[in-house]
Amino acid sequence: MSRSLIATSSTWTTIPIRLGLATIFVAHGAQKVMGSFGGPGFSGFTSGNTPFSFMRPPWLWLAAAALSELVGGVLVGLGLLTRVAAFFLACVMLTAIVGIHWPNFFSSNRGIEYPLALFAMSLALLISGGGMASIDLALSSRRKRIGTGKR
């Protein structure tokens, strides 16, 4: 199972997607977790409300979202466990799209435009993996060499 989690395609197209997505999510996660960039910080963010009533206790779901953004952003940037990180980021964005930004489209009206773009980028990495210049590729290449006896 761990092989499929780090498996990746040997493409360079994932690098700009990874770096862009990582930059956005590390910044937003840092706001929510550490209070950086004028953010609310962990206690401020986790004391809020969730978009759905079934998300109880709210602090747990909000903590998971904040940590998913920060840790997921770092992992995507490094290309380490890219598919796992992209899955969590996609879940956060899907929740934001359906629970917060729907039914408006444009960002100027608090719509789904921006979170939809982030969701699509996360989904692309979930499908393709980290690609070239990722730790996933280095680990999967190393595993192949060890498995065949070549070094």
Tab-separated table of C-alpha atoms in Angstrom:
chain	number	residue	atom	x	y	z
A	1	MET	CA	0.000	0.000	0.000
A	2	SER	CA	2.817	2.437	0.774
A	3	ARG	CA	4.063	1.997	-2.789
A	4	SER	CA	0.833	3.330	-4.220
A	5	LEU	CA	0.902	6.304	-1.825
A	6	ILE	CA	4.287	7.506	-3.092
A	7	ALA	CA	3.937	6.292	-6.685
A	8	THR	CA	4.231	9.184	-9.097
A	9	SER	CA	4.462	9.998	-12.764
A	10	SER	CA	7.723	11.263	-14.200
A	11	THR	CA	6.402	14.589	-15.411
A	12	TRP	CA	7.626	18.128	-14.848
A	13	THR	CA	4.147	19.663	-15.097
A	14	THR	CA	3.407	18.960	-11.447
A	15	ILE	CA	6.165	21.277	-10.204
A	16	PRO	CA	4.399	24.605	-10.826
A	17	ILE	CA	1.143	23.126	-9.528
A	18	ARG	CA	2.872	21.815	-6.393
A	19	LEU	CA	4.740	25.027	-5.680
A	20	GLY	CA	1.744	27.279	-6.275
A	21	LEU	CA	-0.571	25.131	-4.185
A	22	ALA	CA	2.037	24.790	-1.425
A	23	THR	CA	2.603	28.540	-1.243
A	24	ILE	CA	-1.120	29.255	-0.913
A	25	PHE	CA	-1.852	26.540	1.628
A	26	VAL	CA	1.226	27.115	3.793
A	27	ALA	CA	0.318	30.807	4.011
A	28	HIS	CA	-3.358	30.137	4.804
A	29	GLY	CA	-2.463	27.325	7.207
A	30	ALA	CA	0.079	29.558	8.972
A	31	GLN	CA	-2.653	32.153	9.472
A	32	LYS	CA	-4.932	29.592	11.081
A	33	VAL	CA	-2.357	27.659	13.099
A	34	MET	CA	0.257	30.263	14.087
A	35	GLY	CA	-1.560	33.559	13.625
A	36	SER	CA	0.909	34.621	10.926
A	37	PHE	CA	0.035	37.199	8.269
A	38	GLY	CA	-2.709	38.698	10.428
A	39	GLY	CA	-4.521	35.388	10.918
A	40	PRO	CA	-6.621	34.382	13.901
A	41	GLY	CA	-4.210	31.774	15.272
A	42	PHE	CA	-5.128	28.267	16.364
A	43	SER	CA	-7.357	29.126	19.325
A	44	GLY	CA	-9.088	31.898	17.397
A	45	PHE	CA	-9.742	29.716	14.370
A	46	THR	CA	-10.860	26.615	16.275
A	47	SER	CA	-13.337	28.622	18.336
A	48	GLY	CA	-15.363	29.347	15.194
A	49	ASN	CA	-18.249	27.477	13.637
A	50	THR	CA	-18.216	24.701	11.078
A	51	PRO	CA	-20.216	24.990	7.852
A	52	PHE	CA	-22.284	21.865	8.575
A	53	SER	CA	-24.210	20.931	11.717
A	54	PHE	CA	-22.986	17.311	11.680
A	55	MET	CA	-19.394	18.505	12.202
A	56	ARG	CA	-19.275	18.064	15.970
A	57	PRO	CA	-17.302	19.037	17.949
A	58	PRO	CA	-16.530	22.090	15.802
A	59	TRP	CA	-13.050	22.650	17.262
A	60	LEU	CA	-11.949	19.188	16.115
A	61	TRP	CA	-13.049	19.717	12.506
A	62	LEU	CA	-11.599	23.217	12.393
A	63	ALA	CA	-8.308	21.994	13.858
A	64	ALA	CA	-8.184	19.246	11.230
A	65	ALA	CA	-8.812	21.784	8.462
A	66	ALA	CA	-6.146	24.192	9.734
A	67	LEU	CA	-3.532	21.462	10.174
A	68	SER	CA	-4.441	19.941	6.801
A	69	GLU	CA	-3.744	23.278	5.151
A	70	LEU	CA	-0.399	23.858	6.882
A	71	VAL	CA	1.008	20.320	6.916
A	72	GLY	CA	-0.585	19.445	3.570
A	73	GLY	CA	0.942	22.544	2.000
A	74	VAL	CA	4.401	21.666	3.288
A	75	LEU	CA	4.110	18.046	2.096
A	76	VAL	CA	2.864	19.086	-1.348
A	77	GLY	CA	5.724	21.577	-1.658
A	78	LEU	CA	8.266	18.891	-0.806
A	79	GLY	CA	6.534	16.295	-2.923
A	80	LEU	CA	6.367	13.949	0.066
A	81	LEU	CA	3.233	11.821	0.366
A	82	THR	CA	1.817	14.132	-2.293
A	83	ARG	CA	-1.301	12.071	-2.935
A	84	VAL	CA	-2.191	11.912	0.760
A	85	ALA	CA	-1.633	15.640	1.250
A	86	ALA	CA	-3.557	16.473	-1.932
A	87	PHE	CA	-6.462	14.342	-0.723
A	88	PHE	CA	-6.711	16.282	2.548
A	89	LEU	CA	-6.407	19.625	0.752
A	90	ALA	CA	-9.114	18.591	-1.715
A	91	CYS	CA	-11.380	17.620	1.195
A	92	VAL	CA	-10.885	21.022	2.838
A	93	MET	CA	-11.628	22.815	-0.433
A	94	LEU	CA	-14.678	20.695	-1.229
A	95	THR	CA	-16.051	21.502	2.225
A	96	ALA	CA	-15.361	25.201	1.634
A	97	ILE	CA	-17.026	25.110	-1.796
A	98	VAL	CA	-20.195	23.353	-0.665
A	99	GLY	CA	-20.468	24.685	2.881
A	100	ILE	CA	-19.277	28.273	2.631
A	101	HIS	CA	-19.009	29.649	-0.898
A	102	TRP	CA	-21.940	28.010	-2.715
A	103	PRO	CA	-24.010	29.150	-4.722
A	104	ASN	CA	-22.023	32.231	-5.798
A	105	PHE	CA	-19.355	31.795	-8.449
A	106	PHE	CA	-17.091	34.837	-8.519
A	107	SER	CA	-14.597	35.508	-5.738
A	108	SER	CA	-15.687	39.139	-5.572
A	109	ASN	CA	-19.008	37.821	-4.248
A	110	ARG	CA	-17.479	35.198	-1.864
A	111	GLY	CA	-18.067	32.568	-4.524
A	112	ILE	CA	-16.540	29.209	-5.405
A	113	GLU	CA	-14.110	30.509	-8.052
A	114	TYR	CA	-10.940	30.498	-5.902
A	115	PRO	CA	-11.590	27.368	-3.810
A	116	LEU	CA	-12.628	25.550	-7.003
A	117	ALA	CA	-9.253	26.349	-8.585
A	118	LEU	CA	-7.455	25.061	-5.476
A	119	PHE	CA	-9.657	21.948	-5.465
A	120	ALA	CA	-8.802	21.272	-9.116
A	121	MET	CA	-5.074	21.689	-8.453
A	122	SER	CA	-5.307	19.305	-5.488
A	123	LEU	CA	-7.228	16.800	-7.578
A	124	ALA	CA	-4.569	16.962	-10.326
A	125	LEU	CA	-1.869	16.107	-7.774
A	126	LEU	CA	-4.024	13.381	-6.252
A	127	ILE	CA	-4.187	11.771	-9.697
A	128	SER	CA	-0.588	12.289	-10.849
A	129	GLY	CA	1.432	12.292	-7.649
A	130	GLY	CA	4.396	14.566	-6.982
A	131	GLY	CA	6.136	14.159	-10.337
A	132	MET	CA	9.732	15.111	-10.973
A	133	ALA	CA	11.802	16.828	-8.275
A	134	SER	CA	9.692	15.234	-5.549
A	135	ILE	CA	10.695	13.161	-2.563
A	136	ASP	CA	8.047	10.656	-3.657
A	137	LEU	CA	9.928	10.050	-6.919
A	138	ALA	CA	13.237	9.669	-5.095
A	139	LEU	CA	11.708	7.191	-2.649
A	140	SER	CA	9.938	5.167	-5.333
A	141	SER	CA	13.107	5.067	-7.488
A	142	ARG	CA	15.169	3.956	-4.503
A	143	ARG	CA	12.631	1.258	-3.656
A	144	LYS	CA	12.767	-0.049	-7.244
A	145	ARG	CA	16.587	-0.195	-7.159
A	146	ILE	CA	16.570	-2.032	-3.830
A	147	GLY	CA	13.899	-4.454	-5.050
A	148	THR	CA	15.887	-5.393	-8.146
A	149	GLY	CA	19.199	-5.575	-6.342
A	150	LYS	CA	20.639	-2.646	-8.353
A	151	ARG	CA	22.144	0.324	-6.563
